XYZ file of C-alpha atoms in Angstrom:
557
model
C 124.825 -29.849 -29.840
C 127.210 -29.805 -26.878
C 124.337 -29.344 -24.408
C 122.423 -32.156 -26.114
C 125.351 -34.534 -25.547
C 125.429 -33.599 -21.864
C 121.802 -34.612 -21.337
C 121.178 -37.496 -18.960
C 118.947 -39.287 -21.483
C 121.592 -38.923 -24.200
C 124.259 -40.419 -21.948
C 121.991 -43.363 -21.046
C 121.279 -43.944 -24.747
C 124.990 -43.746 -25.561
C 125.965 -46.184 -22.795
C 123.148 -48.537 -23.749
C 124.142 -48.316 -27.416
C 127.825 -48.990 -26.710
C 126.980 -51.962 -24.492
C 124.572 -53.243 -27.146
C 127.237 -52.962 -29.850
C 129.668 -54.911 -27.693
C 127.078 -57.590 -26.885
C 125.865 -57.880 -30.471
C 129.451 -58.016 -31.752
C 130.488 -60.658 -29.210
C 127.324 -62.729 -29.686
C 127.508 -62.429 -33.483
C 131.140 -63.501 -33.456
C 130.386 -66.394 -31.123
C 127.390 -67.397 -33.235
C 129.503 -67.216 -36.409
C 132.435 -69.207 -35.024
C 130.090 -71.732 -33.405
C 128.182 -72.166 -36.670
C 131.395 -72.569 -38.663
C 132.632 -75.119 -36.148
C 129.366 -77.019 -36.450
C 129.604 -76.934 -40.248
C 133.178 -78.230 -40.178
C 132.302 -80.905 -37.619
C 129.318 -81.867 -39.716
C 131.529 -82.063 -42.809
C 134.061 -84.160 -40.903
C 131.363 -86.498 -39.602
C 129.848 -86.736 -43.069
C 133.244 -87.571 -44.586
C 133.995 -90.068 -41.852
C 130.601 -91.725 -42.255
C 131.049 -91.990 -46.013
C 134.443 -93.615 -45.473
C 132.917 -96.034 -42.995
C 130.166 -96.908 -45.438
C 132.713 -97.507 -48.232
C 134.905 -99.606 -45.951
C 131.903 -101.649 -44.894
C 130.911 -102.193 -48.516
C 134.435 -103.311 -49.460
C 134.765 -105.465 -46.343
C 131.332 -107.014 -46.927
C 132.191 -107.828 -50.497
C 135.507 -109.338 -49.476
C 133.714 -111.394 -46.818
C 131.321 -112.618 -49.479
C 134.259 -113.697 -51.632
C 135.801 -115.426 -48.627
C 132.524 -117.255 -48.160
C 132.584 -118.344 -51.774
C 136.156 -119.564 -51.356
C 135.090 -121.494 -48.267
C 132.315 -123.188 -50.200
C 134.681 -124.032 -53.046
C 137.285 -125.715 -50.843
C 134.566 -127.893 -49.339
C 133.403 -129.259 -52.695
C 134.490 -132.932 -53.123
C 136.144 -132.295 -56.458
C 138.376 -129.534 -55.100
C 138.903 -131.193 -51.753
C 140.323 -134.212 -53.691
C 142.217 -132.017 -56.111
C 144.928 -134.507 -56.806
C 142.442 -137.269 -57.693
C 139.713 -135.165 -59.373
C 139.587 -134.382 -63.036
C 140.586 -130.869 -64.053
C 137.442 -130.489 -66.143
C 135.074 -131.043 -63.240
C 136.949 -128.510 -61.107
C 137.029 -126.016 -63.949
C 133.292 -126.376 -64.495
C 132.697 -125.501 -60.874
C 134.949 -122.450 -60.783
C 133.701 -121.238 -64.174
C 130.179 -121.309 -62.861
C 131.147 -119.226 -59.796
C 133.099 -116.677 -61.852
C 130.211 -116.097 -64.240
C 127.960 -115.019 -61.369
C 130.155 -112.061 -60.348
C 131.612 -109.626 -62.892
C 134.225 -108.384 -60.408
C 135.818 -111.854 -60.223
C 138.619 -111.758 -62.685
C 139.918 -115.299 -62.194
C 139.520 -118.315 -59.930
C 142.459 -120.668 -59.599
C 142.837 -123.987 -57.805
C 146.466 -124.949 -57.035
C 147.803 -128.069 -55.350
C 151.026 -128.408 -53.422
C 152.365 -130.685 -56.223
C 151.858 -128.075 -58.945
C 148.456 -129.066 -60.287
C 146.820 -125.829 -61.506
C 143.247 -125.290 -62.774
C 142.180 -121.716 -63.656
C 139.153 -120.088 -65.285
C 141.522 -118.275 -67.651
C 145.073 -118.889 -68.810
C 147.691 -117.507 -66.449
C 151.457 -117.652 -66.384
C 151.977 -119.024 -62.880
C 155.371 -120.320 -61.894
C 154.916 -123.985 -61.088
C 156.974 -126.740 -59.444
C 156.509 -130.286 -58.204
C 156.914 -128.826 -54.747
C 155.060 -125.517 -54.745
C 156.075 -124.802 -51.176
C 159.482 -123.799 -52.468
C 158.076 -120.966 -54.591
C 157.925 -117.415 -53.115
C 154.502 -116.491 -54.483
C 153.068 -119.718 -53.125
C 154.580 -119.001 -49.722
C 152.868 -115.577 -49.869
C 149.539 -117.365 -50.198
C 150.274 -119.125 -46.942
C 151.244 -115.877 -45.248
C 148.085 -114.021 -46.368
C 146.084 -115.991 -43.826
C 142.896 -115.588 -45.854
C 143.362 -111.772 -45.888
C 142.897 -109.799 -49.095
C 146.158 -108.840 -50.749
C 147.051 -106.768 -53.786
C 149.411 -108.341 -56.250
C 149.989 -108.880 -59.936
C 147.956 -111.270 -61.964
C 150.746 -113.871 -61.928
C 151.280 -113.236 -58.217
C 154.872 -112.128 -58.677
C 154.581 -109.305 -56.150
C 153.281 -105.784 -55.629
C 153.071 -103.491 -58.665
C 152.117 -99.825 -59.150
C 150.722 -100.683 -62.596
C 146.985 -100.764 -62.173
C 146.525 -102.898 -65.281
C 148.535 -105.713 -63.664
C 146.923 -105.462 -60.256
C 144.426 -107.856 -58.765
C 142.992 -108.255 -55.310
C 143.491 -111.823 -54.227
C 141.622 -113.859 -51.653
C 142.982 -117.380 -51.023
C 141.655 -120.289 -48.976
C 143.457 -123.469 -47.936
C 142.283 -126.809 -49.293
C 142.453 -129.139 -46.315
C 141.944 -132.895 -46.312
C 142.564 -135.123 -43.367
C 144.006 -132.068 -41.544
C 146.614 -131.632 -44.218
C 146.860 -128.634 -46.587
C 146.433 -129.965 -50.129
C 146.581 -126.595 -51.877
C 144.777 -123.274 -52.286
C 141.747 -121.762 -53.958
C 142.737 -118.272 -55.188
C 140.074 -115.796 -56.264
C 141.512 -112.767 -58.078
C 139.234 -109.723 -58.035
C 139.323 -106.805 -60.413
C 141.049 -103.674 -59.179
C 137.822 -101.835 -60.108
C 136.387 -103.161 -56.860
C 138.087 -100.364 -54.928
C 137.468 -97.692 -57.542
C 133.774 -98.520 -57.793
C 133.161 -98.253 -54.069
C 135.402 -95.292 -53.226
C 134.813 -93.158 -56.321
C 131.113 -92.748 -55.558
C 131.938 -90.778 -52.391
C 131.516 -87.000 -52.806
C 134.614 -85.323 -51.392
C 133.927 -81.942 -52.963
C 135.382 -80.307 -56.034
C 138.993 -80.584 -54.855
C 138.653 -83.497 -52.455
C 140.336 -86.860 -52.834
C 140.710 -90.297 -51.242
C 143.452 -92.877 -51.083
C 144.125 -96.313 -49.608
C 147.441 -97.525 -48.196
C 148.558 -100.793 -46.718
C 150.129 -101.316 -43.338
C 153.437 -101.291 -45.219
C 152.620 -97.752 -46.467
C 152.128 -98.875 -50.056
C 149.632 -96.897 -52.114
C 146.701 -99.071 -53.240
C 144.356 -96.463 -54.547
C 144.408 -92.703 -55.284
C 141.353 -90.907 -56.608
C 143.602 -88.140 -57.987
C 145.283 -90.764 -60.188
C 142.109 -92.473 -61.236
C 142.640 -91.831 -64.951
C 146.242 -92.997 -64.984
C 147.476 -96.477 -65.760
C 150.081 -96.481 -63.044
C 150.121 -95.077 -59.512
C 152.819 -92.763 -58.193
C 153.597 -92.696 -54.487
C 152.680 -89.420 -52.798
C 154.801 -88.252 -49.851
C 152.082 -85.919 -48.603
C 149.787 -88.906 -48.067
C 152.296 -90.493 -45.727
C 152.715 -87.140 -43.935
C 148.945 -86.892 -43.434
C 148.861 -90.377 -41.936
C 151.912 -89.865 -39.753
C 150.686 -86.432 -38.561
C 147.216 -87.785 -37.904
C 145.644 -85.481 -40.490
C 147.050 -82.312 -38.826
C 149.021 -81.233 -41.906
C 145.919 -80.658 -44.012
C 145.818 -77.459 -46.030
C 143.281 -74.794 -45.143
C 139.919 -75.474 -46.763
C 140.054 -79.234 -46.324
C 138.617 -81.687 -43.795
C 140.127 -85.157 -43.457
C 139.148 -88.459 -41.857
C 140.378 -92.032 -42.024
C 139.107 -95.549 -41.249
C 140.566 -99.041 -41.357
C 138.792 -101.404 -43.710
C 137.724 -104.382 -41.572
C 139.449 -107.737 -42.118
C 142.233 -106.066 -44.086
C 145.387 -104.138 -43.291
C 144.245 -101.266 -45.487
C 143.736 -97.687 -44.338
C 141.116 -95.653 -46.228
C 141.716 -91.890 -46.059
C 139.259 -89.261 -47.306
C 140.061 -85.539 -47.680
C 137.015 -83.403 -48.429
C 137.233 -79.841 -49.738
C 135.056 -77.262 -48.025
C 133.699 -75.234 -50.956
C 130.178 -75.733 -49.687
C 131.246 -74.667 -46.211
C 132.915 -71.570 -47.678
C 129.701 -70.727 -49.525
C 127.696 -71.286 -46.360
C 130.199 -69.158 -44.437
C 129.664 -66.258 -46.828
C 125.900 -66.602 -46.486
C 126.330 -66.902 -42.733
C 128.421 -63.704 -42.615
C 125.837 -61.876 -44.708
C 122.950 -63.079 -42.556
C 124.863 -62.363 -39.351
C 125.687 -58.808 -40.440
C 122.108 -58.227 -41.603
C 120.593 -59.455 -38.366
C 123.216 -57.591 -36.350
C 122.251 -54.338 -38.079
C 118.570 -55.053 -37.484
C 119.257 -55.815 -33.828
C 121.388 -52.672 -33.488
C 118.622 -50.580 -35.063
C 116.078 -52.050 -32.699
C 118.542 -51.548 -29.850
C 118.936 -47.851 -30.697
C 115.177 -47.392 -30.782
C 114.801 -49.323 -27.547
C 117.645 -47.397 -25.883
C 116.054 -44.071 -26.821
C 112.726 -45.221 -25.430
C 114.244 -46.604 -22.222
C 116.482 -43.544 -21.705
C 113.527 -41.188 -22.075
C 111.447 -43.370 -19.778
C 114.206 -43.434 -17.141
C 115.126 -39.743 -17.454
C 111.554 -38.434 -17.719
C 111.092 -38.056 -13.917
C 114.458 -36.270 -13.645
C 113.636 -34.015 -16.623
C 110.237 -33.217 -15.133
C 111.881 -32.446 -11.804
C 114.376 -30.125 -13.516
C 111.545 -28.304 -15.305
C 109.646 -27.905 -12.051
C 112.782 -26.497 -10.411
C 113.056 -23.916 -13.209
C 109.464 -22.847 -12.593
C 110.064 -22.062 -8.913
C 108.969 -18.421 -8.515
C 110.016 -15.761 -6.024
C 107.747 -17.288 -3.405
C 109.813 -20.481 -3.509
C 106.757 -22.664 -4.015
C 107.431 -26.315 -3.166
C 107.400 -29.169 -5.658
C 104.524 -31.589 -5.242
C 105.543 -35.118 -4.246
C 103.480 -37.807 -5.989
C 102.863 -41.373 -4.853
C 103.994 -42.703 -8.227
C 107.462 -41.172 -7.826
C 110.378 -43.559 -7.488
C 112.306 -43.635 -4.222
C 115.163 -41.593 -5.715
C 112.872 -38.916 -7.196
C 110.837 -38.827 -3.972
C 114.046 -38.239 -2.007
C 115.214 -35.521 -4.418
C 111.906 -33.657 -4.208
C 111.813 -33.957 -0.440
C 115.366 -32.690 -0.018
C 114.754 -29.904 -2.557
C 111.679 -28.746 -0.632
C 113.692 -28.769 2.597
C 116.373 -26.736 0.808
C 113.721 -24.221 -0.267
C 112.627 -23.861 3.361
C 116.196 -23.189 4.417
C 116.636 -20.699 1.559
C 113.443 -18.903 2.593
C 114.679 -18.534 6.151
C 118.131 -17.431 4.996
C 116.679 -14.988 2.430
C 114.352 -13.526 5.046
C 117.227 -13.043 7.467
C 119.367 -11.398 4.780
C 116.479 -9.176 3.720
C 115.851 -8.087 7.293
C 119.539 -7.308 7.775
C 119.712 -5.389 4.492
C 116.592 -3.412 5.367
C 118.011 -2.588 8.765
C 121.312 -1.556 7.185
C 119.563 0.501 4.509
C 117.349 2.257 7.064
C 120.363 2.975 9.203
C 122.215 4.473 6.222
C 119.238 6.529 5.139
C 118.608 7.804 8.629
C 122.293 8.620 8.971
C 122.271 10.551 5.691
C 119.094 12.399 6.592
C 120.294 13.290 10.041
C 123.489 14.913 8.822
C 123.661 18.667 8.054
C 126.686 20.706 7.212
C 127.726 22.941 10.124
C 129.083 25.499 7.631
C 125.592 25.996 6.240
C 124.171 26.581 9.745
C 127.037 28.951 10.585
C 126.645 30.929 7.348
C 122.858 31.109 7.823
C 123.206 32.322 11.421
C 125.828 34.819 10.269
C 123.377 36.037 7.619
C 120.641 36.451 10.281
C 123.122 38.420 12.464
C 124.094 40.976 9.819
C 120.402 41.305 8.760
C 119.580 42.294 12.349
C 122.570 44.633 12.501
C 121.382 46.354 9.342
C 117.827 46.559 10.649
C 116.470 44.030 8.205
C 114.366 42.443 10.922
C 111.640 41.081 8.659
C 114.136 39.327 6.423
C 115.920 38.049 9.522
C 112.630 36.588 10.724
C 111.981 34.956 7.307
C 115.463 33.455 7.227
C 115.084 32.204 10.789
C 111.721 30.598 9.974
C 113.146 28.982 6.832
C 116.131 27.591 8.795
C 113.777 26.196 11.421
C 111.693 24.477 8.777
C 114.826 22.962 7.230
C 116.067 21.708 10.612
C 112.644 20.221 11.364
C 112.603 18.364 8.024
C 116.088 16.930 8.445
C 115.451 15.859 12.022
C 112.262 13.872 11.189
C 114.133 10.740 10.150
C 111.304 8.197 10.509
C 109.878 8.992 7.082
C 111.478 7.691 3.838
C 108.785 9.144 1.553
C 106.984 12.468 1.703
C 104.601 14.230 -0.718
C 106.310 16.135 -3.513
C 104.675 19.285 -2.149
C 106.529 18.856 1.173
C 109.820 18.247 -0.689
C 109.203 21.435 -2.749
C 108.436 23.366 0.436
C 111.704 22.186 1.954
C 113.768 23.217 -1.076
C 111.916 26.563 -1.208
C 113.045 27.308 2.353
C 116.589 26.430 1.345
C 116.480 28.657 -1.786
C 114.946 31.542 0.208
C 117.871 31.461 2.627
C 120.382 31.281 -0.246
C 118.711 34.189 -2.062
C 119.209 36.368 0.992
C 122.811 35.212 1.412
C 123.672 35.918 -2.213
C 121.682 39.149 -2.389
C 119.088 37.985 -4.864
C 121.727 36.632 -7.264
C 119.111 34.242 -8.677
C 115.397 33.730 -8.922
C 113.514 30.438 -8.836
C 110.417 29.247 -10.627
C 108.131 26.316 -9.763
C 106.131 24.604 -12.517
C 104.324 21.600 -11.061
C 101.854 19.655 -13.183
C 98.453 19.068 -11.655
C 98.211 16.023 -9.356
C 101.993 15.697 -9.041
C 102.319 17.534 -5.679
C 100.474 14.696 -3.941
C 102.806 11.978 -5.289
C 105.072 10.455 -2.663
C 108.787 10.864 -3.368
C 111.968 9.960 -1.438
C 112.819 12.590 1.143
C 115.618 15.157 0.619
C 116.334 14.475 -3.065
C 115.911 18.047 -4.440
C 117.975 20.073 -1.990
C 121.366 18.454 -2.874
C 120.775 19.133 -6.595
C 119.733 22.733 -5.955
C 122.796 23.126 -3.746
C 124.963 21.897 -6.656
C 123.252 24.370 -8.986
C 123.919 27.314 -6.610
C 127.512 26.491 -5.637
C 128.788 25.222 -9.010
C 126.551 27.014 -11.511
C 125.102 30.254 -10.189
C 127.756 31.383 -7.682
C 130.627 31.499 -10.256
C 128.407 33.441 -12.729
C 128.587 37.235 -12.568
C 125.098 37.937 -13.875
C 121.774 37.067 -12.325
C 120.558 33.517 -12.885
C 117.470 31.394 -12.351
C 116.519 27.966 -11.041
C 113.435 26.240 -12.411
C 111.838 23.185 -10.834
C 109.140 21.402 -12.840
C 107.263 18.097 -12.496
C 105.136 15.988 -14.861
C 104.032 12.415 -15.526
C 105.468 10.531 -18.503
C 105.092 6.834 -19.367
C 103.652 6.109 -15.927
C 106.731 7.630 -14.257
C 107.110 10.858 -12.303
C 109.578 13.233 -13.964
C 111.179 16.159 -12.071
C 113.506 18.645 -13.782
C 115.846 21.054 -11.990
C 117.228 23.627 -14.446
C 119.676 26.508 -13.968
C 121.420 28.817 -16.379
C 124.593 29.042 -14.347
C 128.030 28.248 -15.693
C 128.695 24.871 -17.287
C 129.673 22.317 -14.665
C 132.372 21.027 -17.024
C 134.177 24.349 -16.642
C 133.975 24.355 -12.875
C 137.202 23.182 -11.337
C 135.477 22.046 -8.159
C 133.862 18.637 -7.524
C 130.583 18.553 -9.453
C 129.202 15.521 -7.605
C 129.710 15.967 -3.917
C 127.993 18.956 -2.195
C 128.563 20.710 1.056
C 125.184 20.255 2.681
C 125.224 17.208 4.929
C 127.514 15.365 2.553
C 124.439 14.279 0.596
C 125.758 14.658 -2.932
C 124.314 13.720 -6.251
C 125.795 10.233 -5.980
C 124.024 9.666 -2.673
C 120.760 10.977 -4.141
C 121.101 8.508 -7.011
C 121.796 5.665 -4.554
C 118.821 6.521 -2.323
C 116.445 6.636 -5.292
C 117.579 3.203 -6.505
C 117.288 1.718 -3.007
C 113.812 3.098 -2.396
C 112.329 2.933 -5.903
C 114.323 0.359 -7.848
C 117.397 0.093 -10.055
C 115.533 1.357 -13.138
C 115.027 4.751 -11.494
C 117.499 7.571 -10.782
C 118.776 10.908 -12.099
C 120.744 12.165 -15.077
C 122.430 15.479 -15.771
C 123.075 17.178 -19.110
C 123.608 20.626 -20.663
C 121.037 21.982 -23.159
C 120.857 25.484 -24.665
C 123.202 26.993 -22.035
C 121.051 25.447 -19.318
C 122.162 22.695 -16.972
C 119.382 20.149 -16.484
C 119.124 17.482 -13.791
C 116.244 15.109 -14.571
C 114.662 12.704 -12.068
C 112.811 9.543 -12.951
C 110.728 8.258 -10.029
C 108.053 5.629 -9.550
C 104.458 6.702 -9.056
């Protein structure tokens, strides 16, 4: 698992995946917030447009009533109110009232207190109406709609007493003769504003420029309105104090001093937000899944040349074969292959130089080992020849001399690393013949060579050091006569040579069992030479079996 995470393709996929997660998260968040903003803006615009439509409807209706009042004041009967009969004026205003159900009353009032109304009303009257407060208010209204009580005694929070009044001056000869007052039902506002959909918890209200509450949809079923401080706060704070989950807008109703405020609840937006979150998460997961698949594909596509190059590098054999450069390779891969091939060339040259130096060193060591011979052995052999001559053993002296000459000839021919096994046996025979004479036939030797083995090439001077060990550390300490047996055979496509002696156990010999006297070429050196010349899988081993010490060689054919 750890190696898998360290792969180049895995790292590319991981980086790509992390970047994709960040991008998808950022884009999803931006998409979500942007969509929510659009929904809220759309809700605000919808609310504002509905308020505008309602204000236009109310304003249009009020303008229509103003038009009616203008027509009324221009009728001759009303224009000459003081001289016209009350019945004729009443017939006219009754006819107008009947055509509009929202008209609650039409009154014609002169400055001298003459009053004609479509329905009885308790107006305060005087011979000089200009002295009355409610009549002065008619003058101040300047043809603007105003909310008052039915008897025009002032503003009231009781909806049952409220009317919306539109008045028009009756002018004759540029003098104000009186007023036509059209009282409209308070339902006018409720009918137009209540049809607006402000959501389940939304509401609307209307205030005057004097911050008096004219209408409140939350108090629609009540008979009397109660002032709400939060409405004034909304207006004064420019709708910034709205609770979460609400969208507010406001418009001024044309030709009035009324402010229409609508506050819409956002249940639909909340529902859409939940759906939006669900859809966003779903699409984000789909995009992430596709991104993972795409990242895996892209990472494999990008890393494939590098992976192929790594596999080709693993396949480089001992000959350091170069990697083929293809035309379709990218610039980076082309450069890597080119530099790798140049590196192989440098390694070849360096390896060749090292090999040549090692071969030279090895040959020097082998030649040095082969050329060495222990002077004590030569002295003892010459001493043996001398006492043989003194005792008249001339034939034995001649045999010993010949054997010594053959040994010296073999050790001095240092140009050969391998010789036939027969030559190696001949050399060790000469050595054993000399030692037999020296030790007065203290041992015998036996040769048992399997057919075809004498012709096999073996490293030079590998038997004599082992035989020397056998004589000095096995046979010499033993008081009885011993034997040395040398045998050869082929086993498992290897040449096997055994040197056996029934001398004392090497473990009991207090002297060094490894290093010998002759030329310093001990068992360790024999082992080293065999491995150098034949390979590390070859060598010698020594063990004791049935009171016989055995040294076994394993050599290549």
